[in-house]
Amino acid sequence: MKITGIELRRIAMPLVAPFRTSFGTETRRDVLLLRVVTPDAEGWGECVAMSGPLYSAEYVDGAADVLRRFLIPALPPSADAYAVGRALRPFKGHRMAKAALEAAVLDARLRAADQSLASFLGAAADRVPAGVSVGIMNSIPELLDAVAGYLEEGYIRIKLKIEPGWDLEPVRAVRERFGPDVPLQVDANAAYTLTDAPHLARLDEFGLLLIEQPLADDDMVQHARLARRITTPICLDESIESAEHAAAAISLGACSVINIKPGRVGGYLEARRIHDLCRAHGVAVWCGGMLETGIGRAANVALAALPGFTLPGDTSGSRRYYATDLTAPFELRDGHLTVPTGPGIGVDPLPEILDEVTTSTEWITL
Ligand code: OSB
Ligand code: MG
């Protein structure tokens, strides 16, 4: 399948509410979309890099730059998604940029072949449970209101963002108000060090599903030490950028759960490899999120339908993020999102909305 050209499109999407984590506050999602054009079909990919290099080293201007300078020019003239991965391997890092390019090529190929991404990846379910990631708030009452609203909407699992100074109290308050049975977990985004182990052990009494990425990205060994000092299962997010990292984390005992984000690991194919590896080792996985629009969300929901995704993901409905999504909105039905069944990712951007939120476009002829 020959690729005629690729459009880089930047869009600005206001979030319905500021999203605060231990690394910063987002009020607007500045997203890079890729549209791969072939004679038979077009494919879409959403780059999940954020505005600044705070979650990881990647950032959206950097992703656009490496795509136009190095990654797109390296594509073979007739590419399938596996060939994209091979062609991009010599370039270090930039996994979110690579993931977006691979996703767009894969979408175009699958649309041309009339196959859904879910079926291509090996999905085993037609719907996935919806969890929600709740940012750091200004006060406990504000947090309890937010959580109450999400539970009313039907969310099946709550994740609280934590940081030093906002950890035991919010967790205790949510447990006291909503009871011990609400599936609850926390995400520190690397805000602690191993010297905080006694403090983190105080979370043990709250019966959390897991604690996500308590320590620094490159602290695999220290996560293994922490795992022996707390009973809450450790889940890694930032630390896992490849199947090799996942294998190392599993054999070190650094985690018993992995959050799989296709962007962070370089694409849906690598995400599936990590899923397969974890499944073989009895390590639970769930699908993370990066505040995606409907484009990225559709693909994530397809991935989350694989059989090893045994925990609810950060797969929320569109309105948790955006008043108007780029695509037909994802909506909760009985606490679940429906896996798209159309060809490729199964959704399309709505042209008028896309135009409204677009801040720039760039066409690269291949
Ligand atoms: O650590 O999982 C994270 C959002 C942006 C960057 C990192 C993270 C998150 C989330 C939100 O937790 C997940 C979502 O709902 O998309
Ligand atoms: Mg996380």
mmCIF file of C-alpha atoms and ligand atoms in Angstrom:
data_model
loop_
_atom_site.group_PDB
_atom_site.id
_atom_site.type_symbol
_atom_site.label_atom_id
_atom_site.label_comp_id
_atom_site.label_asym_id
_atom_site.label_seq_id
_atom_site.Cartn_x
_atom_site.Cartn_y
_atom_site.Cartn_z
ATOM 1 C CA MET A 1 0.000 0.000 0.000
ATOM 2 C CA LYS A 2 1.663 3.174 -1.189
ATOM 3 C CA ILE A 3 1.466 6.234 1.060
ATOM 4 C CA THR A 4 0.788 9.409 -0.930
ATOM 5 C CA GLY A 5 1.457 11.791 1.908
ATOM 6 C CA ILE A 6 0.915 12.573 5.554
ATOM 7 C CA GLU A 7 -0.815 15.538 7.160
ATOM 8 C CA LEU A 8 0.351 16.827 10.548
ATOM 9 C CA ARG A 9 -2.535 18.646 12.159
ATOM 10 C CA ARG A 10 -2.381 20.494 15.455
ATOM 11 C CA ILE A 11 -5.561 20.967 17.410
ATOM 12 C CA ALA A 12 -6.362 22.754 20.683
ATOM 13 C CA MET A 13 -9.016 21.099 22.838
ATOM 14 C CA PRO A 14 -10.154 22.847 26.034
ATOM 15 C CA LEU A 15 -10.598 20.425 28.953
ATOM 16 C CA VAL A 16 -13.908 20.601 30.846
ATOM 17 C CA ALA A 17 -11.934 21.137 34.069
ATOM 18 C CA PRO A 18 -8.245 21.601 34.882
ATOM 19 C CA PHE A 19 -6.460 18.270 35.370
ATOM 20 C CA ARG A 20 -3.799 18.447 38.090
ATOM 21 C CA THR A 21 -1.177 15.776 38.664
ATOM 22 C CA SER A 22 2.042 15.730 40.685
ATOM 23 C CA PHE A 23 3.862 17.035 37.584
ATOM 24 C CA GLY A 24 1.582 19.896 36.578
ATOM 25 C CA THR A 25 -1.860 21.197 35.634
ATOM 26 C CA GLU A 26 -3.417 20.877 32.174
ATOM 27 C CA THR A 27 -6.289 23.137 31.153
ATOM 28 C CA ARG A 28 -6.138 22.507 27.424
ATOM 29 C CA ARG A 29 -4.968 19.553 25.388
ATOM 30 C CA ASP A 30 -2.630 20.543 22.558
ATOM 31 C CA VAL A 31 -2.791 17.494 20.300
ATOM 32 C CA LEU A 32 -0.905 16.444 17.169
ATOM 33 C CA LEU A 33 -2.971 14.334 14.769
ATOM 34 C CA LEU A 34 -1.550 12.428 11.832
ATOM 35 C CA ARG A 35 -3.547 11.625 8.725
ATOM 36 C CA VAL A 36 -1.947 9.075 6.429
ATOM 37 C CA VAL A 37 -3.277 9.233 2.868
ATOM 38 C CA THR A 38 -3.128 6.272 0.482
ATOM 39 C CA PRO A 39 -4.976 5.647 -2.784
ATOM 40 C CA ASP A 40 -7.335 3.209 -1.012
ATOM 41 C CA ALA A 41 -7.951 4.726 2.414
ATOM 42 C CA GLU A 42 -6.922 7.323 4.954
ATOM 43 C CA GLY A 43 -5.777 6.538 8.463
ATOM 44 C CA TRP A 44 -5.654 8.579 11.673
ATOM 45 C CA GLY A 45 -3.194 8.568 14.542
ATOM 46 C CA GLU A 46 -3.213 10.695 17.701
ATOM 47 C CA CYS A 47 0.099 11.617 19.280
ATOM 48 C CA VAL A 48 -0.252 11.595 23.083
ATOM 49 C CA ALA A 49 2.783 13.772 23.850
ATOM 50 C CA MET A 50 1.809 16.619 26.160
ATOM 51 C CA SER A 51 2.702 20.317 25.766
ATOM 52 C CA GLY A 52 5.762 20.080 28.016
ATOM 53 C CA PRO A 53 8.257 17.315 28.862
ATOM 54 C CA LEU A 54 6.842 16.678 32.362
ATOM 55 C CA TYR A 55 5.172 13.254 32.201
ATOM 56 C CA SER A 56 8.040 11.974 30.051
ATOM 57 C CA ALA A 57 10.800 13.515 27.928
ATOM 58 C CA GLU A 58 8.509 13.897 24.925
ATOM 59 C CA TYR A 59 6.505 17.040 24.149
ATOM 60 C CA VAL A 60 4.245 17.848 21.253
ATOM 61 C CA ASP A 61 6.491 20.308 19.348
ATOM 62 C CA GLY A 62 9.352 17.823 19.697
ATOM 63 C CA ALA A 63 7.163 15.016 18.371
ATOM 64 C CA ALA A 64 6.153 17.097 15.329
ATOM 65 C CA ASP A 65 9.802 17.963 14.706
ATOM 66 C CA VAL A 66 11.141 14.402 14.862
ATOM 67 C CA LEU A 67 8.280 13.191 12.688
ATOM 68 C CA ARG A 68 8.922 15.692 9.905
ATOM 69 C CA ARG A 69 12.716 15.558 10.048
ATOM 70 C CA PHE A 70 13.408 11.871 10.658
ATOM 71 C CA LEU A 71 10.510 9.470 11.085
ATOM 72 C CA ILE A 72 8.294 10.283 8.100
ATOM 73 C CA PRO A 73 11.244 10.506 5.659
ATOM 74 C CA ALA A 74 12.399 7.046 6.842
ATOM 75 C CA LEU A 75 9.125 5.336 5.955
ATOM 76 C CA PRO A 76 9.410 2.725 3.224
ATOM 77 C CA PRO A 77 7.315 3.778 0.176
ATOM 78 C CA SER A 78 4.913 0.916 0.708
ATOM 79 C CA ALA A 79 4.502 0.366 4.415
ATOM 80 C CA ASP A 80 2.549 -1.992 6.601
ATOM 81 C CA ALA A 81 2.451 -1.292 10.326
ATOM 82 C CA TYR A 82 5.147 -3.877 11.131
ATOM 83 C CA ALA A 83 7.454 -2.342 8.528
ATOM 84 C CA VAL A 84 6.912 1.080 10.125
ATOM 85 C CA GLY A 85 8.253 -0.211 13.433
ATOM 86 C CA ARG A 86 11.302 -1.752 11.744
ATOM 87 C CA ALA A 87 12.038 1.398 9.727
ATOM 88 C CA LEU A 88 11.860 3.609 12.831
ATOM 89 C CA ARG A 89 13.938 1.393 15.110
ATOM 90 C CA PRO A 90 17.306 3.133 14.396
ATOM 91 C CA PHE A 91 15.963 6.369 15.885
ATOM 92 C CA LYS A 92 16.249 6.396 19.671
ATOM 93 C CA GLY A 93 13.302 7.184 21.877
ATOM 94 C CA HIS A 94 10.422 9.365 20.611
ATOM 95 C CA ARG A 95 8.031 6.510 21.204
ATOM 96 C CA MET A 96 4.921 8.693 21.262
ATOM 97 C CA ALA A 97 5.787 10.137 17.856
ATOM 98 C CA LYS A 98 6.504 6.647 16.486
ATOM 99 C CA ALA A 99 3.290 5.294 17.981
ATOM 100 C CA ALA A 100 1.189 7.963 16.267
ATOM 101 C CA LEU A 101 2.766 7.250 12.882
ATOM 102 C CA GLU A 102 2.387 3.498 13.232
ATOM 103 C CA ALA A 103 -1.227 3.919 14.385
ATOM 104 C CA ALA A 104 -2.126 6.074 11.387
ATOM 105 C CA VAL A 105 -0.558 3.620 8.936
ATOM 106 C CA LEU A 106 -2.246 0.689 10.682
ATOM 107 C CA ASP A 107 -5.606 2.487 10.561
ATOM 108 C CA ALA A 108 -5.248 3.128 6.816
ATOM 109 C CA ARG A 109 -4.288 -0.505 6.172
ATOM 110 C CA LEU A 110 -7.148 -1.884 8.226
ATOM 111 C CA ARG A 111 -9.685 0.455 6.629
ATOM 112 C CA ALA A 112 -8.490 -0.659 3.191
ATOM 113 C CA ALA A 113 -8.836 -4.294 4.287
ATOM 114 C CA ASP A 114 -12.219 -3.650 5.967
ATOM 115 C CA GLN A 115 -11.004 -5.040 9.309
ATOM 116 C CA SER A 116 -11.476 -3.438 12.720
ATOM 117 C CA LEU A 117 -8.490 -2.647 14.922
ATOM 118 C CA ALA A 118 -10.125 -4.624 17.735
ATOM 119 C CA SER A 119 -10.324 -7.755 15.592
ATOM 120 C CA PHE A 120 -6.774 -7.232 14.277
ATOM 121 C CA LEU A 121 -5.392 -6.935 17.822
ATOM 122 C CA GLY A 122 -7.287 -9.973 19.062
ATOM 123 C CA ALA A 123 -10.045 -8.403 21.139
ATOM 124 C CA ALA A 124 -12.119 -10.796 23.221
ATOM 125 C CA ALA A 125 -14.858 -8.419 24.405
ATOM 126 C CA ASP A 126 -17.331 -6.049 22.787
ATOM 127 C CA ARG A 127 -17.247 -3.575 25.673
ATOM 128 C CA VAL A 128 -14.728 -2.509 28.301
ATOM 129 C CA PRO A 129 -15.244 -1.283 31.880
ATOM 130 C CA ALA A 130 -14.743 2.445 32.368
ATOM 131 C CA GLY A 131 -12.477 3.782 35.082
ATOM 132 C CA VAL A 132 -11.775 7.434 35.752
ATOM 133 C CA SER A 133 -8.630 9.290 36.792
ATOM 134 C CA VAL A 134 -9.423 12.082 39.266
ATOM 135 C CA GLY A 135 -6.947 14.950 39.481
ATOM 136 C CA ILE A 136 -5.570 16.612 42.600
ATOM 137 C CA MET A 137 -8.160 19.077 43.895
ATOM 138 C CA ASN A 138 -8.023 22.210 46.015
ATOM 139 C CA SER A 139 -9.949 20.644 48.890
ATOM 140 C CA ILE A 140 -11.359 17.336 50.144
ATOM 141 C CA PRO A 141 -15.025 18.449 49.704
ATOM 142 C CA GLU A 142 -14.274 19.341 46.091
ATOM 143 C CA LEU A 143 -12.722 15.893 45.576
ATOM 144 C CA LEU A 144 -15.685 14.110 47.182
ATOM 145 C CA ASP A 145 -18.098 15.993 44.912
ATOM 146 C CA ALA A 146 -16.100 14.999 41.848
ATOM 147 C CA VAL A 147 -15.934 11.338 42.891
ATOM 148 C CA ALA A 148 -19.667 11.308 43.735
ATOM 149 C CA GLY A 149 -20.437 12.647 40.258
ATOM 150 C CA TYR A 150 -18.326 9.977 38.542
ATOM 151 C CA LEU A 151 -19.857 7.161 40.592
ATOM 152 C CA GLU A 152 -23.310 8.453 39.704
ATOM 153 C CA GLU A 153 -22.355 8.364 36.022
ATOM 154 C CA GLY A 154 -21.506 4.691 36.464
ATOM 155 C CA TYR A 155 -17.701 4.625 36.585
ATOM 156 C CA ILE A 156 -16.580 1.232 37.819
ATOM 157 C CA ARG A 157 -13.225 2.217 39.270
ATOM 158 C CA ILE A 158 -11.827 5.437 40.713
ATOM 159 C CA LYS A 159 -8.174 6.467 40.491
ATOM 160 C CA LEU A 160 -6.977 9.350 42.639
ATOM 161 C CA LYS A 161 -3.910 11.329 41.679
ATOM 162 C CA ILE A 162 -1.662 11.732 44.718
ATOM 163 C CA GLU A 163 1.473 13.619 45.689
ATOM 164 C CA PRO A 164 3.233 14.332 48.999
ATOM 165 C CA GLY A 165 0.711 16.336 51.041
ATOM 166 C CA TRP A 166 -2.277 14.926 49.097
ATOM 167 C CA ASP A 167 -2.321 11.194 49.724
ATOM 168 C CA LEU A 168 -3.576 9.684 52.999
ATOM 169 C CA GLU A 169 -6.274 12.293 53.610
ATOM 170 C CA PRO A 170 -8.000 12.131 50.220
ATOM 171 C CA VAL A 171 -7.872 8.312 50.217
ATOM 172 C CA ARG A 172 -9.276 8.141 53.756
ATOM 173 C CA ALA A 173 -12.010 10.664 52.893
ATOM 174 C CA VAL A 174 -13.076 8.738 49.776
ATOM 175 C CA ARG A 175 -13.135 5.431 51.705
ATOM 176 C CA GLU A 176 -15.156 6.985 54.556
ATOM 177 C CA ARG A 177 -17.694 8.562 52.229
ATOM 178 C CA PHE A 178 -18.096 5.813 49.595
ATOM 179 C CA GLY A 179 -17.191 2.696 51.575
ATOM 180 C CA PRO A 180 -14.680 -0.131 51.270
ATOM 181 C CA ASP A 181 -16.192 -1.741 48.179
ATOM 182 C CA VAL A 182 -15.515 0.981 45.602
ATOM 183 C CA PRO A 183 -12.593 -0.219 43.461
ATOM 184 C CA LEU A 184 -10.015 2.466 44.271
ATOM 185 C CA GLN A 185 -6.406 3.042 43.261
ATOM 186 C CA VAL A 186 -3.880 5.892 43.355
ATOM 187 C CA ASP A 187 -1.330 7.321 40.915
ATOM 188 C CA ALA A 188 1.710 9.250 42.167
ATOM 189 C CA ASN A 189 3.340 10.001 38.800
ATOM 190 C CA ALA A 190 6.786 9.378 40.291
ATOM 191 C CA ALA A 191 6.407 11.913 43.123
ATOM 192 C CA TYR A 192 7.983 9.856 45.951
ATOM 193 C CA THR A 193 11.342 8.300 46.832
ATOM 194 C CA LEU A 194 12.179 5.066 48.632
ATOM 195 C CA THR A 195 12.652 7.021 51.871
ATOM 196 C CA ASP A 196 8.870 7.571 51.768
ATOM 197 C CA ALA A 197 8.265 3.799 52.133
ATOM 198 C CA PRO A 198 6.978 4.040 55.752
ATOM 199 C CA HIS A 199 4.567 6.782 54.697
ATOM 200 C CA LEU A 200 3.368 4.863 51.622
ATOM 201 C CA ALA A 201 2.847 1.787 53.832
ATOM 202 C CA ARG A 202 0.151 3.778 55.622
ATOM 203 C CA LEU A 203 -1.943 3.419 52.449
ATOM 204 C CA ASP A 204 -2.014 -0.362 53.034
ATOM 205 C CA GLU A 205 -5.041 -0.211 55.331
ATOM 206 C CA PHE A 206 -7.277 1.272 52.616
ATOM 207 C CA GLY A 207 -7.481 -1.846 50.450
ATOM 208 C CA LEU A 208 -6.359 -0.141 47.257
ATOM 209 C CA LEU A 209 -6.270 -2.099 43.997
ATOM 210 C CA LEU A 210 -2.790 -0.721 43.360
ATOM 211 C CA ILE A 211 -0.445 2.231 43.630
ATOM 212 C CA GLU A 212 0.737 3.461 40.245
ATOM 213 C CA GLN A 213 4.305 4.687 39.669
ATOM 214 C CA PRO A 214 5.194 5.804 43.204
ATOM 215 C CA LEU A 215 8.921 6.308 42.430
ATOM 216 C CA ALA A 216 10.981 7.793 39.613
ATOM 217 C CA ASP A 217 10.763 6.434 36.065
ATOM 218 C CA ASP A 218 14.262 4.951 36.127
ATOM 219 C CA ASP A 219 14.009 3.465 39.632
ATOM 220 C CA MET A 220 13.091 -0.120 38.723
ATOM 221 C CA VAL A 221 15.313 -1.577 41.467
ATOM 222 C CA GLN A 222 13.881 0.760 44.093
ATOM 223 C CA HIS A 223 10.338 -0.176 43.080
ATOM 224 C CA ALA A 224 11.308 -3.807 43.738
ATOM 225 C CA ARG A 225 12.534 -2.796 47.209
ATOM 226 C CA LEU A 226 9.366 -0.807 47.881
ATOM 227 C CA ALA A 227 7.239 -3.804 46.812
ATOM 228 C CA ARG A 228 8.690 -5.757 49.763
ATOM 229 C CA ARG A 229 7.781 -2.983 52.213
ATOM 230 C CA ILE A 230 4.133 -2.280 51.346
ATOM 231 C CA THR A 231 1.183 -4.598 50.732
ATOM 232 C CA THR A 232 -0.567 -2.408 48.121
ATOM 233 C CA PRO A 233 0.322 -3.904 44.705
ATOM 234 C CA ILE A 234 2.701 -1.743 42.683
ATOM 235 C CA CYS A 235 1.735 -0.857 39.114
ATOM 236 C CA LEU A 236 4.237 0.756 36.758
ATOM 237 C CA ASP A 237 3.372 3.397 34.179
ATOM 238 C CA GLU A 238 6.273 5.771 33.323
ATOM 239 C CA SER A 239 8.955 3.083 33.946
ATOM 240 C CA ILE A 240 7.700 0.749 31.193
ATOM 241 C CA GLU A 241 8.592 1.936 27.691
ATOM 242 C CA SER A 242 8.927 -1.448 25.975
ATOM 243 C CA ALA A 243 8.345 -5.180 26.288
ATOM 244 C CA GLU A 244 11.994 -5.449 27.425
ATOM 245 C CA HIS A 245 11.299 -3.054 30.297
ATOM 246 C CA ALA A 246 8.206 -5.069 31.195
ATOM 247 C CA ALA A 247 10.249 -8.288 31.233
ATOM 248 C CA ALA A 248 12.880 -6.661 33.449
ATOM 249 C CA ALA A 249 10.265 -5.283 35.858
ATOM 250 C CA ILE A 250 8.561 -8.656 36.149
ATOM 251 C CA SER A 251 11.768 -10.588 36.779
ATOM 252 C CA LEU A 252 12.955 -8.013 39.353
ATOM 253 C CA GLY A 253 9.627 -8.069 41.174
ATOM 254 C CA ALA A 254 9.292 -4.308 40.635
ATOM 255 C CA CYS A 255 5.559 -4.521 39.949
ATOM 256 C CA SER A 256 2.651 -6.925 39.876
ATOM 257 C CA VAL A 257 0.510 -4.825 37.512
ATOM 258 C CA ILE A 258 1.335 -2.788 34.396
ATOM 259 C CA ASN A 259 -0.494 0.211 32.957
ATOM 260 C CA ILE A 260 -0.185 -0.123 29.169
ATOM 261 C CA LYS A 261 -0.277 3.125 27.197
ATOM 262 C CA PRO A 262 0.355 2.557 23.494
ATOM 263 C CA GLY A 263 1.959 5.985 23.077
ATOM 264 C CA ARG A 264 4.428 5.494 25.916
ATOM 265 C CA VAL A 265 5.618 2.132 24.542
ATOM 266 C CA GLY A 266 5.876 3.109 20.867
ATOM 267 C CA GLY A 267 2.619 1.789 19.469
ATOM 268 C CA TYR A 268 -0.246 -0.684 19.520
ATOM 269 C CA LEU A 269 1.957 -3.552 18.306
ATOM 270 C CA GLU A 270 4.405 -3.100 21.199
ATOM 271 C CA ALA A 271 1.429 -2.645 23.527
ATOM 272 C CA ARG A 272 0.127 -6.034 22.397
ATOM 273 C CA ARG A 273 3.561 -7.626 22.952
ATOM 274 C CA ILE A 274 3.549 -6.315 26.537
ATOM 275 C CA HIS A 275 0.018 -7.626 27.000
ATOM 276 C CA ASP A 276 1.078 -11.074 25.753
ATOM 277 C CA LEU A 277 4.174 -11.142 27.955
ATOM 278 C CA CYS A 278 2.253 -10.078 31.066
ATOM 279 C CA ARG A 279 -0.510 -12.561 30.390
ATOM 280 C CA ALA A 280 2.014 -15.371 30.160
ATOM 281 C CA HIS A 281 3.471 -14.276 33.511
ATOM 282 C CA GLY A 282 0.141 -13.802 35.255
ATOM 283 C CA VAL A 283 0.728 -10.052 35.558
ATOM 284 C CA ALA A 284 -2.480 -8.042 35.263
ATOM 285 C CA VAL A 285 -2.580 -5.136 32.793
ATOM 286 C CA TRP A 286 -4.972 -2.272 32.193
ATOM 287 C CA CYS A 287 -5.181 0.409 29.546
ATOM 288 C CA GLY A 288 -3.937 3.833 30.588
ATOM 289 C CA GLY A 289 -4.914 7.121 29.031
ATOM 290 C CA MET A 290 -3.382 10.454 28.071
ATOM 291 C CA LEU A 291 -6.565 12.547 27.894
ATOM 292 C CA GLU A 292 -7.103 11.362 24.315
ATOM 293 C CA THR A 293 -9.707 12.701 21.912
ATOM 294 C CA GLY A 294 -12.108 10.228 20.326
ATOM 295 C CA ILE A 295 -9.412 9.233 17.796
ATOM 296 C CA GLY A 296 -6.941 7.906 20.362
ATOM 297 C CA ARG A 297 -9.733 6.729 22.652
ATOM 298 C CA ALA A 298 -11.241 4.482 19.949
ATOM 299 C CA ALA A 299 -7.930 2.706 19.486
ATOM 300 C CA ASN A 300 -7.344 2.407 23.243
ATOM 301 C CA VAL A 301 -10.781 0.885 23.745
ATOM 302 C CA ALA A 302 -9.968 -1.719 21.056
ATOM 303 C CA LEU A 303 -6.726 -2.584 22.875
ATOM 304 C CA ALA A 304 -8.461 -2.709 26.254
ATOM 305 C CA ALA A 305 -10.729 -5.447 24.877
ATOM 306 C CA LEU A 306 -7.822 -7.945 24.742
ATOM 307 C CA PRO A 307 -8.215 -10.805 27.227
ATOM 308 C CA GLY A 308 -5.293 -9.881 29.518
ATOM 309 C CA PHE A 309 -6.784 -6.476 30.332
ATOM 310 C CA THR A 310 -8.334 -7.755 33.536
ATOM 311 C CA LEU A 311 -8.500 -4.435 35.414
ATOM 312 C CA PRO A 312 -10.633 -1.418 34.406
ATOM 313 C CA GLY A 313 -8.630 1.173 32.481
ATOM 314 C CA ASP A 314 -8.481 4.959 32.358
ATOM 315 C CA THR A 315 -10.942 4.553 29.507
ATOM 316 C CA SER A 316 -13.494 7.248 30.350
ATOM 317 C CA GLY A 317 -16.344 8.761 28.382
ATOM 318 C CA SER A 318 -15.631 11.747 26.135
ATOM 319 C CA ARG A 319 -17.395 14.210 28.413
ATOM 320 C CA ARG A 320 -15.012 13.518 31.293
ATOM 321 C CA TYR A 321 -12.506 15.471 29.162
ATOM 322 C CA TYR A 322 -14.214 17.521 26.446
ATOM 323 C CA ALA A 323 -17.520 19.338 26.073
ATOM 324 C CA THR A 324 -17.306 18.522 22.360
ATOM 325 C CA ASP A 325 -15.175 15.591 21.250
ATOM 326 C CA LEU A 326 -13.624 15.353 17.801
ATOM 327 C CA THR A 327 -15.637 12.240 16.998
ATOM 328 C CA ALA A 328 -19.076 11.006 17.981
ATOM 329 C CA PRO A 329 -18.694 10.980 21.767
ATOM 330 C CA PHE A 330 -17.833 7.834 23.730
ATOM 331 C CA GLU A 331 -20.546 7.383 26.325
ATOM 332 C CA LEU A 332 -20.871 5.091 29.319
ATOM 333 C CA ARG A 333 -23.462 2.382 29.062
ATOM 334 C CA ASP A 334 -23.830 0.561 32.315
ATOM 335 C CA GLY A 335 -20.298 1.615 33.285
ATOM 336 C CA HIS A 336 -18.775 0.411 30.016
ATOM 337 C CA LEU A 337 -17.575 1.799 26.682
ATOM 338 C CA THR A 338 -18.519 -0.043 23.519
ATOM 339 C CA VAL A 339 -15.641 -1.316 21.393
ATOM 340 C CA PRO A 340 -15.896 0.155 17.877
ATOM 341 C CA THR A 341 -16.550 -2.453 15.195
ATOM 342 C CA GLY A 342 -16.095 -0.406 11.997
ATOM 343 C CA PRO A 343 -12.982 -0.708 9.820
ATOM 344 C CA GLY A 344 -9.728 0.524 11.391
ATOM 345 C CA ILE A 345 -10.293 2.498 14.585
ATOM 346 C CA GLY A 346 -13.987 2.639 13.636
ATOM 347 C CA VAL A 347 -14.501 6.369 14.199
ATOM 348 C CA ASP A 348 -13.890 9.526 12.148
ATOM 349 C CA PRO A 349 -13.303 13.111 13.172
ATOM 350 C CA LEU A 350 -16.356 15.276 12.562
ATOM 351 C CA PRO A 351 -15.139 17.678 9.836
ATOM 352 C CA GLU A 352 -16.720 20.853 11.263
ATOM 353 C CA ILE A 353 -15.421 20.257 14.771
ATOM 354 C CA LEU A 354 -12.016 19.310 13.440
ATOM 355 C CA ASP A 355 -11.825 22.584 11.503
ATOM 356 C CA GLU A 356 -12.920 24.597 14.525
ATOM 357 C CA VAL A 357 -10.199 23.239 16.808
ATOM 358 C CA THR A 358 -7.383 23.129 14.246
ATOM 359 C CA THR A 359 -4.534 25.554 14.890
ATOM 360 C CA SER A 360 -2.236 24.493 12.023
ATOM 361 C CA THR A 361 -1.800 21.909 9.298
ATOM 362 C CA GLU A 362 1.222 20.752 7.368
ATOM 363 C CA TRP A 363 1.312 18.400 4.384
ATOM 364 C CA ILE A 364 4.277 16.146 3.728
ATOM 365 C CA THR A 365 4.380 14.451 0.323
ATOM 366 C CA LEU A 366 6.039 11.046 0.288
HETATM 367 O O1 OSB B 1 -0.222 9.038 34.716
HETATM 368 O O2 OSB B 1 -1.863 8.003 33.934
HETATM 369 C C1 OSB B 1 -1.212 9.030 34.013
HETATM 370 C C2 OSB B 1 -2.960 11.815 32.064
HETATM 371 C C3 OSB B 1 -1.897 12.435 31.482
HETATM 372 C C4 OSB B 1 -0.623 11.982 31.746
HETATM 373 C C5 OSB B 1 -0.433 10.896 32.600
HETATM 374 C C6 OSB B 1 -1.513 10.253 33.192
HETATM 375 C C7 OSB B 1 -2.794 10.757 32.940
HETATM 376 C C8 OSB B 1 -3.994 10.215 33.573
HETATM 377 C C9 OSB B 1 -5.319 10.442 32.882
HETATM 378 O O3 OSB B 1 -4.000 9.656 34.650
HETATM 379 C C10 OSB B 1 -5.797 9.236 32.181
HETATM 380 C C11 OSB B 1 -6.949 9.548 31.250
HETATM 381 O O4 OSB B 1 -8.072 9.609 31.729
HETATM 382 O O5 OSB B 1 -6.708 9.714 30.045
HETATM 383 MG MG MG B 2 -0.033 7.099 35.524
#
